[in-house]
Amino acid sequence: MIGTTLGHYRILSLLGSGGMGEVYLAEDTRLARQVALKTLPALVAGNAEFRERLEREAKAIAAINHPNIVTIHAVEDCGGVRFITMEVVRGKSIAKLIPVVGWPLNRVLDVAVPLADAVASAHQYGITHRDLKPGNVMLGEDGRVKVLDFGLAKLGDSASPAGEAATQQATQVGQVLGTVAYMSPEQAQGFPVDHRSDIFSLGIMLFEMATGRRPFQSTSVPGTMAAIIESPPRPLDELKPDLPYEFARIVRRCLGKEPSRRYQSALDLRNDLDDLRQTMASTPSAQVLARRAGGATHWWRWIVAG
């Protein structure tokens, strides 16, 4: 499509592609601006379910006005090609930015607080993302976090009167949607999910941002799914012994196997993360309570990384 036009959009380059769509950089010749243009992959462009998902993504994003969620401009059709136009986010996904040993905790929190705030805003509109992962979170050149790709979003009644019915038609019990490494146990089993599934995914991302590793890993997809469903997460202090107890507590609470054992809202998670960030900012050198696997309690001197 590069070099061609769709209506008044001139396709300039491919920004990214995946099973749910292809995203191009395009020039809006009417308004003299650049936009991101998302179309369905050619192999599924005529598939009614995939077209419905594209529409659902547009509705999900359009329902939310939040600085950390990508802004949608329009849903359009040209020559039988259905596409979304949205703001261009110049930067990189955090999947490409997380070092192999993870970020310092202050950096993790600078990303995690606006990320959790964006997810909390989506949940307030009755929208469950269902595919939160580092590849769907951009860090812009201006330093702003942006959540992308609501193609698998579940819309509740507050987002659209017909949202839940449409979602149930598109996602039957027993059908697994999302990225395996970041799924909740209920999602991995094909069970119905709610907003607390996103909180589990955020817990995996927090763990990975801090350590460079994921809490549930295997050499195979079935093995990863089994670990998510059955195994406890790897203890954070095995990889980063200097992480404070409070951060480990937050991550553990996100990763409860049962939704009832997790944070019950992303806003509560966001507030705990922000409280920790403020504590770090106000106390550069702090005594942090750390509990080890054996149950003993120790005080450790923790110097905030710069």
PDB file of C-alpha atoms in Angstrom:
ATOM      1  CA  MET A   1       0.000   0.000   0.000  1.00  0.00           C
ATOM      2  CA  ILE A   2       2.975   2.317   0.417  1.00  0.00           C
ATOM      3  CA  GLY A   3       2.820   5.111  -2.141  1.00  0.00           C
ATOM      4  CA  THR A   4      -0.907   4.621  -2.766  1.00  0.00           C
ATOM      5  CA  THR A   5      -3.832   6.683  -1.514  1.00  0.00           C
ATOM      6  CA  LEU A   6      -6.959   5.850   0.456  1.00  0.00           C
ATOM      7  CA  GLY A   7      -9.372   8.703  -0.070  1.00  0.00           C
ATOM      8  CA  HIS A   8      -7.483  11.817   1.015  1.00  0.00           C
ATOM      9  CA  TYR A   9      -4.764   9.840   2.813  1.00  0.00           C
ATOM     10  CA  ARG A  10      -1.403   9.224   1.138  1.00  0.00           C
ATOM     11  CA  ILE A  11       0.315   6.115   2.544  1.00  0.00           C
ATOM     12  CA  LEU A  12       3.924   6.944   3.423  1.00  0.00           C
ATOM     13  CA  SER A  13       5.364   3.939   5.277  1.00  0.00           C
ATOM     14  CA  LEU A  14       4.550   0.873   7.350  1.00  0.00           C
ATOM     15  CA  LEU A  15       4.759   1.517  11.089  1.00  0.00           C
ATOM     16  CA  GLY A  16       3.940  -2.002  12.241  1.00  0.00           C
ATOM     17  CA  SER A  17       1.910  -5.112  11.577  1.00  0.00           C
ATOM     18  CA  GLY A  18       0.457  -8.104  13.362  1.00  0.00           C
ATOM     19  CA  GLY A  19      -2.363 -10.598  13.322  1.00  0.00           C
ATOM     20  CA  MET A  20      -4.927  -7.924  14.205  1.00  0.00           C
ATOM     21  CA  GLY A  21      -3.919  -5.229  11.744  1.00  0.00           C
ATOM     22  CA  GLU A  22      -1.388  -3.199   9.818  1.00  0.00           C
ATOM     23  CA  VAL A  23      -0.551   0.363  10.822  1.00  0.00           C
ATOM     24  CA  TYR A  24       0.749   2.886   8.319  1.00  0.00           C
ATOM     25  CA  LEU A  25       2.074   6.401   8.525  1.00  0.00           C
ATOM     26  CA  ALA A  26      -0.092   8.494   6.228  1.00  0.00           C
ATOM     27  CA  GLU A  27      -0.502  12.108   5.200  1.00  0.00           C
ATOM     28  CA  ASP A  28      -3.925  13.665   5.534  1.00  0.00           C
ATOM     29  CA  THR A  29      -3.906  15.856   2.418  1.00  0.00           C
ATOM     30  CA  ARG A  30      -6.982  17.801   3.518  1.00  0.00           C
ATOM     31  CA  LEU A  31      -5.683  18.867   6.904  1.00  0.00           C
ATOM     32  CA  ALA A  32      -1.955  18.785   6.055  1.00  0.00           C
ATOM     33  CA  ARG A  33      -1.025  16.532   8.953  1.00  0.00           C
ATOM     34  CA  GLN A  34       0.354  13.061   9.480  1.00  0.00           C
ATOM     35  CA  VAL A  35      -1.795  10.319  10.990  1.00  0.00           C
ATOM     36  CA  ALA A  36      -1.523   6.639  11.820  1.00  0.00           C
ATOM     37  CA  LEU A  37      -3.854   4.551   9.674  1.00  0.00           C
ATOM     38  CA  LYS A  38      -4.820   1.047  10.788  1.00  0.00           C
ATOM     39  CA  THR A  39      -6.259  -1.477   8.354  1.00  0.00           C
ATOM     40  CA  LEU A  40      -7.007  -5.182   8.593  1.00  0.00           C
ATOM     41  CA  PRO A  41      -4.469  -7.646   7.150  1.00  0.00           C
ATOM     42  CA  ALA A  42      -5.354  -8.602   3.576  1.00  0.00           C
ATOM     43  CA  LEU A  43      -6.052 -12.244   4.507  1.00  0.00           C
ATOM     44  CA  VAL A  44      -8.858 -11.294   6.901  1.00  0.00           C
ATOM     45  CA  ALA A  45     -10.027  -7.974   5.458  1.00  0.00           C
ATOM     46  CA  GLY A  46     -13.288  -9.547   4.312  1.00  0.00           C
ATOM     47  CA  ASN A  47     -13.865 -11.463   7.546  1.00  0.00           C
ATOM     48  CA  ALA A  48     -16.921 -10.103   9.375  1.00  0.00           C
ATOM     49  CA  GLU A  49     -15.548 -10.908  12.828  1.00  0.00           C
ATOM     50  CA  PHE A  50     -12.264  -9.079  12.192  1.00  0.00           C
ATOM     51  CA  ARG A  51     -14.124  -6.093  10.762  1.00  0.00           C
ATOM     52  CA  GLU A  52     -16.241  -6.082  13.908  1.00  0.00           C
ATOM     53  CA  ARG A  53     -13.098  -6.085  16.049  1.00  0.00           C
ATOM     54  CA  LEU A  54     -11.747  -3.093  14.135  1.00  0.00           C
ATOM     55  CA  GLU A  55     -15.018  -1.263  14.762  1.00  0.00           C
ATOM     56  CA  ARG A  56     -14.901  -2.299  18.426  1.00  0.00           C
ATOM     57  CA  GLU A  57     -11.372  -0.938  18.782  1.00  0.00           C
ATOM     58  CA  ALA A  58     -12.448   2.402  17.315  1.00  0.00           C
ATOM     59  CA  LYS A  59     -15.433   2.610  19.659  1.00  0.00           C
ATOM     60  CA  ALA A  60     -13.319   1.650  22.664  1.00  0.00           C
ATOM     61  CA  ILE A  61     -10.694   4.317  22.055  1.00  0.00           C
ATOM     62  CA  ALA A  62     -13.229   6.977  21.066  1.00  0.00           C
ATOM     63  CA  ALA A  63     -15.101   6.458  24.351  1.00  0.00           C
ATOM     64  CA  ILE A  64     -12.041   7.455  26.393  1.00  0.00           C
ATOM     65  CA  ASN A  65     -10.418  10.863  26.657  1.00  0.00           C
ATOM     66  CA  HIS A  66      -7.112  10.288  28.406  1.00  0.00           C
ATOM     67  CA  PRO A  67      -3.620  11.686  27.735  1.00  0.00           C
ATOM     68  CA  ASN A  68      -2.054   8.219  28.006  1.00  0.00           C
ATOM     69  CA  ILE A  69      -4.380   6.511  25.514  1.00  0.00           C
ATOM     70  CA  VAL A  70      -3.900   6.999  21.784  1.00  0.00           C
ATOM     71  CA  THR A  71      -6.412   9.453  20.265  1.00  0.00           C
ATOM     72  CA  ILE A  72      -8.665   8.253  17.460  1.00  0.00           C
ATOM     73  CA  HIS A  73      -9.690  10.633  14.683  1.00  0.00           C
ATOM     74  CA  ALA A  74     -12.170   8.640  12.579  1.00  0.00           C
ATOM     75  CA  VAL A  75     -13.339   5.306  11.204  1.00  0.00           C
ATOM     76  CA  GLU A  76     -13.533   5.452   7.439  1.00  0.00           C
ATOM     77  CA  ASP A  77     -14.196   3.305   4.386  1.00  0.00           C
ATOM     78  CA  CYS A  78     -12.648   3.789   0.977  1.00  0.00           C
ATOM     79  CA  GLY A  79     -12.972   1.375  -1.905  1.00  0.00           C
ATOM     80  CA  GLY A  80     -14.151  -1.360   0.453  1.00  0.00           C
ATOM     81  CA  VAL A  81     -11.155  -0.880   2.772  1.00  0.00           C
ATOM     82  CA  ARG A  82     -12.207  -0.185   6.361  1.00  0.00           C
ATOM     83  CA  PHE A  83      -9.647   1.686   8.452  1.00  0.00           C
ATOM     84  CA  ILE A  84      -9.088   3.742  11.597  1.00  0.00           C
ATOM     85  CA  THR A  85      -7.162   7.008  11.585  1.00  0.00           C
ATOM     86  CA  MET A  86      -5.492   8.032  14.840  1.00  0.00           C
ATOM     87  CA  GLU A  87      -2.712  10.153  16.227  1.00  0.00           C
ATOM     88  CA  VAL A  88       0.878   9.256  15.390  1.00  0.00           C
ATOM     89  CA  VAL A  89       2.883   8.318  18.475  1.00  0.00           C
ATOM     90  CA  ARG A  90       6.550   8.930  17.786  1.00  0.00           C
ATOM     91  CA  GLY A  91       8.672   6.761  20.007  1.00  0.00           C
ATOM     92  CA  LYS A  92       9.206   3.084  20.807  1.00  0.00           C
ATOM     93  CA  SER A  93       7.242   0.362  22.514  1.00  0.00           C
ATOM     94  CA  ILE A  94       8.527  -0.410  25.976  1.00  0.00           C
ATOM     95  CA  ALA A  95       9.100  -3.973  24.734  1.00  0.00           C
ATOM     96  CA  LYS A  96      12.054  -2.510  22.803  1.00  0.00           C
ATOM     97  CA  LEU A  97      13.267  -0.373  25.686  1.00  0.00           C
ATOM     98  CA  ILE A  98      13.294  -2.644  28.753  1.00  0.00           C
ATOM     99  CA  PRO A  99      16.919  -3.704  29.430  1.00  0.00           C
ATOM    100  CA  VAL A 100      17.752  -7.360  29.982  1.00  0.00           C
ATOM    101  CA  VAL A 101      18.179  -6.645  33.705  1.00  0.00           C
ATOM    102  CA  GLY A 102      15.145  -4.360  33.915  1.00  0.00           C
ATOM    103  CA  TRP A 103      14.881  -0.675  34.739  1.00  0.00           C
ATOM    104  CA  PRO A 104      15.724   1.047  38.020  1.00  0.00           C
ATOM    105  CA  LEU A 105      12.593   1.196  40.145  1.00  0.00           C
ATOM    106  CA  ASN A 106      12.110   4.943  39.772  1.00  0.00           C
ATOM    107  CA  ARG A 107      12.002   4.468  35.996  1.00  0.00           C
ATOM    108  CA  VAL A 108       9.532   1.571  36.360  1.00  0.00           C
ATOM    109  CA  LEU A 109       7.210   3.755  38.414  1.00  0.00           C
ATOM    110  CA  ASP A 110       7.463   6.696  36.020  1.00  0.00           C
ATOM    111  CA  VAL A 111       6.021   4.392  33.340  1.00  0.00           C
ATOM    112  CA  ALA A 112       3.726   2.298  35.543  1.00  0.00           C
ATOM    113  CA  VAL A 113       1.777   5.129  37.191  1.00  0.00           C
ATOM    114  CA  PRO A 114       0.451   6.710  33.945  1.00  0.00           C
ATOM    115  CA  LEU A 115      -0.023   3.231  32.471  1.00  0.00           C
ATOM    116  CA  ALA A 116      -2.207   2.147  35.389  1.00  0.00           C
ATOM    117  CA  ASP A 117      -4.025   5.485  35.252  1.00  0.00           C
ATOM    118  CA  ALA A 118      -4.856   4.943  31.569  1.00  0.00           C
ATOM    119  CA  VAL A 119      -6.107   1.414  32.240  1.00  0.00           C
ATOM    120  CA  ALA A 120      -8.195   2.689  35.165  1.00  0.00           C
ATOM    121  CA  SER A 121      -9.791   5.250  32.858  1.00  0.00           C
ATOM    122  CA  ALA A 122     -10.667   2.548  30.319  1.00  0.00           C
ATOM    123  CA  HIS A 123     -12.197   0.441  33.087  1.00  0.00           C
ATOM    124  CA  GLN A 124     -14.335   3.376  34.205  1.00  0.00           C
ATOM    125  CA  TYR A 125     -15.873   3.318  30.721  1.00  0.00           C
ATOM    126  CA  GLY A 126     -16.551  -0.414  31.022  1.00  0.00           C
ATOM    127  CA  ILE A 127     -13.665  -1.357  28.716  1.00  0.00           C
ATOM    128  CA  THR A 128     -11.326  -4.284  29.427  1.00  0.00           C
ATOM    129  CA  HIS A 129      -8.260  -4.193  27.168  1.00  0.00           C
ATOM    130  CA  ARG A 130      -7.494  -7.961  27.238  1.00  0.00           C
ATOM    131  CA  ASP A 131      -4.142  -7.627  25.465  1.00  0.00           C
ATOM    132  CA  LEU A 132      -1.972  -5.481  27.721  1.00  0.00           C
ATOM    133  CA  LYS A 133       1.705  -6.161  27.082  1.00  0.00           C
ATOM    134  CA  PRO A 134       4.912  -4.152  26.583  1.00  0.00           C
ATOM    135  CA  GLY A 135       4.443  -4.227  22.803  1.00  0.00           C
ATOM    136  CA  ASN A 136       1.140  -2.350  23.167  1.00  0.00           C
ATOM    137  CA  VAL A 137       2.568   0.447  25.318  1.00  0.00           C
ATOM    138  CA  MET A 138       4.544   3.210  23.647  1.00  0.00           C
ATOM    139  CA  LEU A 139       6.953   5.625  25.248  1.00  0.00           C
ATOM    140  CA  GLY A 140       6.835   8.759  23.122  1.00  0.00           C
ATOM    141  CA  GLU A 141       9.783  10.959  22.281  1.00  0.00           C
ATOM    142  CA  ASP A 142       8.241  13.476  24.675  1.00  0.00           C
ATOM    143  CA  GLY A 143       8.364  10.882  27.473  1.00  0.00           C
ATOM    144  CA  ARG A 144       4.610  10.309  27.521  1.00  0.00           C
ATOM    145  CA  VAL A 145       3.229   6.790  27.953  1.00  0.00           C
ATOM    146  CA  LYS A 146       0.578   5.766  25.411  1.00  0.00           C
ATOM    147  CA  VAL A 147      -1.571   2.627  25.502  1.00  0.00           C
ATOM    148  CA  LEU A 148      -2.342   1.235  22.035  1.00  0.00           C
ATOM    149  CA  ASP A 149      -4.227  -1.567  20.320  1.00  0.00           C
ATOM    150  CA  PHE A 150      -7.696  -2.077  21.759  1.00  0.00           C
ATOM    151  CA  GLY A 151      -8.484  -4.627  19.036  1.00  0.00           C
ATOM    152  CA  LEU A 152      -9.359  -7.314  21.583  1.00  0.00           C
ATOM    153  CA  ALA A 153     -11.113  -4.953  23.975  1.00  0.00           C
ATOM    154  CA  LYS A 154     -14.253  -6.071  25.755  1.00  0.00           C
ATOM    155  CA  LEU A 155     -16.835  -3.304  25.841  1.00  0.00           C
ATOM    156  CA  GLY A 156     -19.242  -3.253  28.739  1.00  0.00           C
ATOM    157  CA  ASP A 157     -22.644  -1.625  28.877  1.00  0.00           C
ATOM    158  CA  SER A 158     -21.255   1.753  29.927  1.00  0.00           C
ATOM    159  CA  ALA A 159     -19.249   1.996  26.713  1.00  0.00           C
ATOM    160  CA  SER A 160     -21.991   0.864  24.357  1.00  0.00           C
ATOM    161  CA  PRO A 161     -25.525  -0.450  24.866  1.00  0.00           C
ATOM    162  CA  ALA A 162     -24.791  -3.351  22.564  1.00  0.00           C
ATOM    163  CA  GLY A 163     -21.163  -3.751  23.627  1.00  0.00           C
ATOM    164  CA  GLU A 164     -21.494  -6.820  25.806  1.00  0.00           C
ATOM    165  CA  ALA A 165     -23.676  -8.674  23.304  1.00  0.00           C
ATOM    166  CA  ALA A 166     -21.227  -7.976  20.498  1.00  0.00           C
ATOM    167  CA  THR A 167     -18.324  -9.109  22.652  1.00  0.00           C
ATOM    168  CA  GLN A 168     -20.038 -12.374  23.566  1.00  0.00           C
ATOM    169  CA  GLN A 169     -20.627 -13.111  19.896  1.00  0.00           C
ATOM    170  CA  ALA A 170     -16.993 -12.418  19.048  1.00  0.00           C
ATOM    171  CA  THR A 171     -15.503 -14.222  22.069  1.00  0.00           C
ATOM    172  CA  GLN A 172     -17.216 -17.447  23.123  1.00  0.00           C
ATOM    173  CA  VAL A 173     -16.263 -19.275  26.317  1.00  0.00           C
ATOM    174  CA  GLY A 174     -13.340 -21.561  25.517  1.00  0.00           C
ATOM    175  CA  GLN A 175     -11.815 -19.249  22.914  1.00  0.00           C
ATOM    176  CA  VAL A 176      -8.471 -17.810  24.016  1.00  0.00           C
ATOM    177  CA  LEU A 177      -7.724 -14.259  22.908  1.00  0.00           C
ATOM    178  CA  GLY A 178      -4.643 -12.217  23.749  1.00  0.00           C
ATOM    179  CA  THR A 179      -0.898 -12.754  24.088  1.00  0.00           C
ATOM    180  CA  VAL A 180      -0.136 -15.891  26.087  1.00  0.00           C
ATOM    181  CA  ALA A 181       2.797 -14.578  28.143  1.00  0.00           C
ATOM    182  CA  TYR A 182       0.659 -11.772  29.611  1.00  0.00           C
ATOM    183  CA  MET A 183      -2.658 -13.567  30.068  1.00  0.00           C
ATOM    184  CA  SER A 184      -4.517 -13.986  33.325  1.00  0.00           C
ATOM    185  CA  PRO A 185      -5.320 -17.544  34.463  1.00  0.00           C
ATOM    186  CA  GLU A 186      -8.983 -17.145  33.519  1.00  0.00           C
ATOM    187  CA  GLN A 187      -8.042 -15.767  30.104  1.00  0.00           C
ATOM    188  CA  ALA A 188      -5.599 -18.638  29.483  1.00  0.00           C
ATOM    189  CA  GLN A 189      -8.415 -21.105  30.216  1.00  0.00           C
ATOM    190  CA  GLY A 190     -10.848 -19.393  27.871  1.00  0.00           C
ATOM    191  CA  PHE A 191     -13.127 -18.322  30.728  1.00  0.00           C
ATOM    192  CA  PRO A 192     -15.028 -15.017  30.769  1.00  0.00           C
ATOM    193  CA  VAL A 193     -12.871 -12.107  31.965  1.00  0.00           C
ATOM    194  CA  ASP A 194     -13.459  -8.728  33.540  1.00  0.00           C
ATOM    195  CA  HIS A 195     -11.258  -5.725  34.352  1.00  0.00           C
ATOM    196  CA  ARG A 196      -9.275  -7.724  36.913  1.00  0.00           C
ATOM    197  CA  SER A 197      -7.740  -9.729  34.061  1.00  0.00           C
ATOM    198  CA  ASP A 198      -6.018  -6.512  32.939  1.00  0.00           C
ATOM    199  CA  ILE A 199      -4.661  -6.081  36.481  1.00  0.00           C
ATOM    200  CA  PHE A 200      -2.983  -9.512  36.268  1.00  0.00           C
ATOM    201  CA  SER A 201      -1.413  -8.466  32.947  1.00  0.00           C
ATOM    202  CA  LEU A 202      -0.168  -5.250  34.543  1.00  0.00           C
ATOM    203  CA  GLY A 203       1.438  -7.322  37.308  1.00  0.00           C
ATOM    204  CA  ILE A 204       3.395  -9.322  34.735  1.00  0.00           C
ATOM    205  CA  MET A 205       4.499  -6.080  33.085  1.00  0.00           C
ATOM    206  CA  LEU A 206       5.599  -4.573  36.415  1.00  0.00           C
ATOM    207  CA  PHE A 207       7.673  -7.683  37.114  1.00  0.00           C
ATOM    208  CA  GLU A 208       9.256  -7.542  33.655  1.00  0.00           C
ATOM    209  CA  MET A 209       9.974  -3.805  33.759  1.00  0.00           C
ATOM    210  CA  ALA A 210      11.777  -4.251  37.080  1.00  0.00           C
ATOM    211  CA  THR A 211      13.757  -7.413  36.257  1.00  0.00           C
ATOM    212  CA  GLY A 212      13.842  -7.912  32.481  1.00  0.00           C
ATOM    213  CA  ARG A 213      12.173 -11.291  33.018  1.00  0.00           C
ATOM    214  CA  ARG A 214       8.604 -12.502  33.301  1.00  0.00           C
ATOM    215  CA  PRO A 215       7.240 -14.261  36.392  1.00  0.00           C
ATOM    216  CA  PHE A 216       5.882 -17.213  34.386  1.00  0.00           C
ATOM    217  CA  GLN A 217       8.201 -18.607  31.730  1.00  0.00           C
ATOM    218  CA  SER A 218       8.519 -21.864  29.852  1.00  0.00           C
ATOM    219  CA  THR A 219      10.059 -23.161  26.661  1.00  0.00           C
ATOM    220  CA  SER A 220       6.611 -23.736  25.144  1.00  0.00           C
ATOM    221  CA  VAL A 221       3.278 -21.976  24.841  1.00  0.00           C
ATOM    222  CA  PRO A 222       1.395 -24.778  26.676  1.00  0.00           C
ATOM    223  CA  GLY A 223       4.035 -24.695  29.395  1.00  0.00           C
ATOM    224  CA  THR A 224       3.642 -20.935  29.835  1.00  0.00           C
ATOM    225  CA  MET A 225      -0.140 -21.268  30.025  1.00  0.00           C
ATOM    226  CA  ALA A 226       0.167 -24.054  32.600  1.00  0.00           C
ATOM    227  CA  ALA A 227       2.532 -21.949  34.706  1.00  0.00           C
ATOM    228  CA  ILE A 228       0.165 -18.970  34.625  1.00  0.00           C
ATOM    229  CA  ILE A 229      -2.760 -21.162  35.666  1.00  0.00           C
ATOM    230  CA  GLU A 230      -1.065 -23.367  38.273  1.00  0.00           C
ATOM    231  CA  SER A 231       2.348 -22.116  39.409  1.00  0.00           C
ATOM    232  CA  PRO A 232       3.225 -19.292  41.816  1.00  0.00           C
ATOM    233  CA  PRO A 233       5.129 -16.371  40.273  1.00  0.00           C
ATOM    234  CA  ARG A 234       8.871 -16.398  40.573  1.00  0.00           C
ATOM    235  CA  PRO A 235       9.898 -14.380  43.668  1.00  0.00           C
ATOM    236  CA  LEU A 236      11.136 -10.933  42.712  1.00  0.00           C
ATOM    237  CA  ASP A 237      14.025 -11.080  45.153  1.00  0.00           C
ATOM    238  CA  GLU A 238      15.554 -13.995  43.237  1.00  0.00           C
ATOM    239  CA  LEU A 239      16.296 -11.557  40.429  1.00  0.00           C
ATOM    240  CA  LYS A 240      16.462  -8.197  42.216  1.00  0.00           C
ATOM    241  CA  PRO A 241      17.178  -8.651  45.948  1.00  0.00           C
ATOM    242  CA  ASP A 242      17.349  -4.872  46.478  1.00  0.00           C
ATOM    243  CA  LEU A 243      13.766  -4.191  45.387  1.00  0.00           C
ATOM    244  CA  PRO A 244      11.717  -2.850  48.323  1.00  0.00           C
ATOM    245  CA  TYR A 245       9.119  -4.994  50.013  1.00  0.00           C
ATOM    246  CA  GLU A 246       6.339  -2.574  49.101  1.00  0.00           C
ATOM    247  CA  PHE A 247       6.938  -3.025  45.381  1.00  0.00           C
ATOM    248  CA  ALA A 248       7.040  -6.817  45.743  1.00  0.00           C
ATOM    249  CA  ARG A 249       3.757  -6.638  47.683  1.00  0.00           C
ATOM    250  CA  ILE A 250       2.110  -4.632  44.880  1.00  0.00           C
ATOM    251  CA  VAL A 251       3.239  -7.115  42.231  1.00  0.00           C
ATOM    252  CA  ARG A 252       2.109 -10.129  44.276  1.00  0.00           C
ATOM    253  CA  ARG A 253      -1.312  -8.587  44.769  1.00  0.00           C
ATOM    254  CA  CYS A 254      -1.677  -8.074  41.014  1.00  0.00           C
ATOM    255  CA  LEU A 255      -0.776 -11.708  40.362  1.00  0.00           C
ATOM    256  CA  GLY A 256      -3.375 -13.460  42.491  1.00  0.00           C
ATOM    257  CA  LYS A 257      -4.636 -16.570  40.706  1.00  0.00           C
ATOM    258  CA  GLU A 258      -8.216 -15.766  41.672  1.00  0.00           C
ATOM    259  CA  PRO A 259      -9.545 -12.364  40.529  1.00  0.00           C
ATOM    260  CA  SER A 260     -10.907 -11.782  44.037  1.00  0.00           C
ATOM    261  CA  ARG A 261      -7.356 -11.878  45.436  1.00  0.00           C
ATOM    262  CA  ARG A 262      -6.059  -9.120  43.142  1.00  0.00           C
ATOM    263  CA  TYR A 263      -6.522  -5.386  43.263  1.00  0.00           C
ATOM    264  CA  GLN A 264     -10.194  -4.842  42.641  1.00  0.00           C
ATOM    265  CA  SER A 265      -9.564  -1.678  40.638  1.00  0.00           C
ATOM    266  CA  ALA A 266      -6.717  -0.354  38.505  1.00  0.00           C
ATOM    267  CA  LEU A 267      -7.165   2.977  40.289  1.00  0.00           C
ATOM    268  CA  ASP A 268      -6.205   1.374  43.617  1.00  0.00           C
ATOM    269  CA  LEU A 269      -3.145  -0.116  41.906  1.00  0.00           C
ATOM    270  CA  ARG A 270      -2.278   3.257  40.400  1.00  0.00           C
ATOM    271  CA  ASN A 271      -2.565   4.933  43.810  1.00  0.00           C
ATOM    272  CA  ASP A 272      -0.278   2.407  45.509  1.00  0.00           C
ATOM    273  CA  LEU A 273       2.312   2.803  42.743  1.00  0.00           C
ATOM    274  CA  ASP A 274       2.116   6.590  42.997  1.00  0.00           C
ATOM    275  CA  ASP A 275       2.449   6.487  46.785  1.00  0.00           C
ATOM    276  CA  LEU A 276       5.644   4.449  46.388  1.00  0.00           C
ATOM    277  CA  ARG A 277       6.942   6.850  43.738  1.00  0.00           C
ATOM    278  CA  GLN A 278       6.306   9.848  46.004  1.00  0.00           C
ATOM    279  CA  THR A 279       8.025   8.124  48.912  1.00  0.00           C
ATOM    280  CA  MET A 280      11.069   7.522  46.749  1.00  0.00           C
ATOM    281  CA  ALA A 281      11.098  11.112  45.509  1.00  0.00           C
ATOM    282  CA  SER A 282      10.862  12.582  49.007  1.00  0.00           C
ATOM    283  CA  THR A 283      13.289  10.132  50.629  1.00  0.00           C
ATOM    284  CA  PRO A 284      16.248   9.496  48.261  1.00  0.00           C
ATOM    285  CA  SER A 285      17.937   7.272  50.851  1.00  0.00           C
ATOM    286  CA  ALA A 286      15.350   5.292  52.798  1.00  0.00           C
ATOM    287  CA  GLN A 287      14.985   2.402  55.140  1.00  0.00           C
ATOM    288  CA  VAL A 288      12.824  -0.159  53.341  1.00  0.00           C
ATOM    289  CA  LEU A 289      11.296  -3.158  55.025  1.00  0.00           C
ATOM    290  CA  ALA A 290      12.132  -6.363  53.161  1.00  0.00           C
ATOM    291  CA  ARG A 291      10.760  -9.796  53.991  1.00  0.00           C
ATOM    292  CA  ARG A 292      12.472 -12.856  52.652  1.00  0.00           C
ATOM    293  CA  ALA A 293      11.080 -16.254  51.750  1.00  0.00           C
ATOM    294  CA  GLY A 294      12.013 -17.726  55.117  1.00  0.00           C
ATOM    295  CA  GLY A 295       9.689 -15.308  56.873  1.00  0.00           C
ATOM    296  CA  ALA A 296      12.396 -13.339  58.707  1.00  0.00           C
ATOM    297  CA  THR A 297      12.116  -9.579  58.665  1.00  0.00           C
ATOM    298  CA  HIS A 298      15.187  -7.464  57.880  1.00  0.00           C
ATOM    299  CA  TRP A 299      15.886  -3.789  57.446  1.00  0.00           C
ATOM    300  CA  TRP A 300      17.928  -3.048  54.375  1.00  0.00           C
ATOM    301  CA  ARG A 301      19.507   0.216  53.291  1.00  0.00           C
ATOM    302  CA  TRP A 302      18.087   0.947  49.850  1.00  0.00           C
ATOM    303  CA  ILE A 303      19.597   3.687  47.723  1.00  0.00           C
ATOM    304  CA  VAL A 304      17.302   4.920  44.960  1.00  0.00           C
ATOM    305  CA  ALA A 305      18.916   4.441  41.557  1.00  0.00           C
ATOM    306  CA  GLY A 306      19.426   7.546  39.475  1.00  0.00           C
TER     307      GLY A 306
END
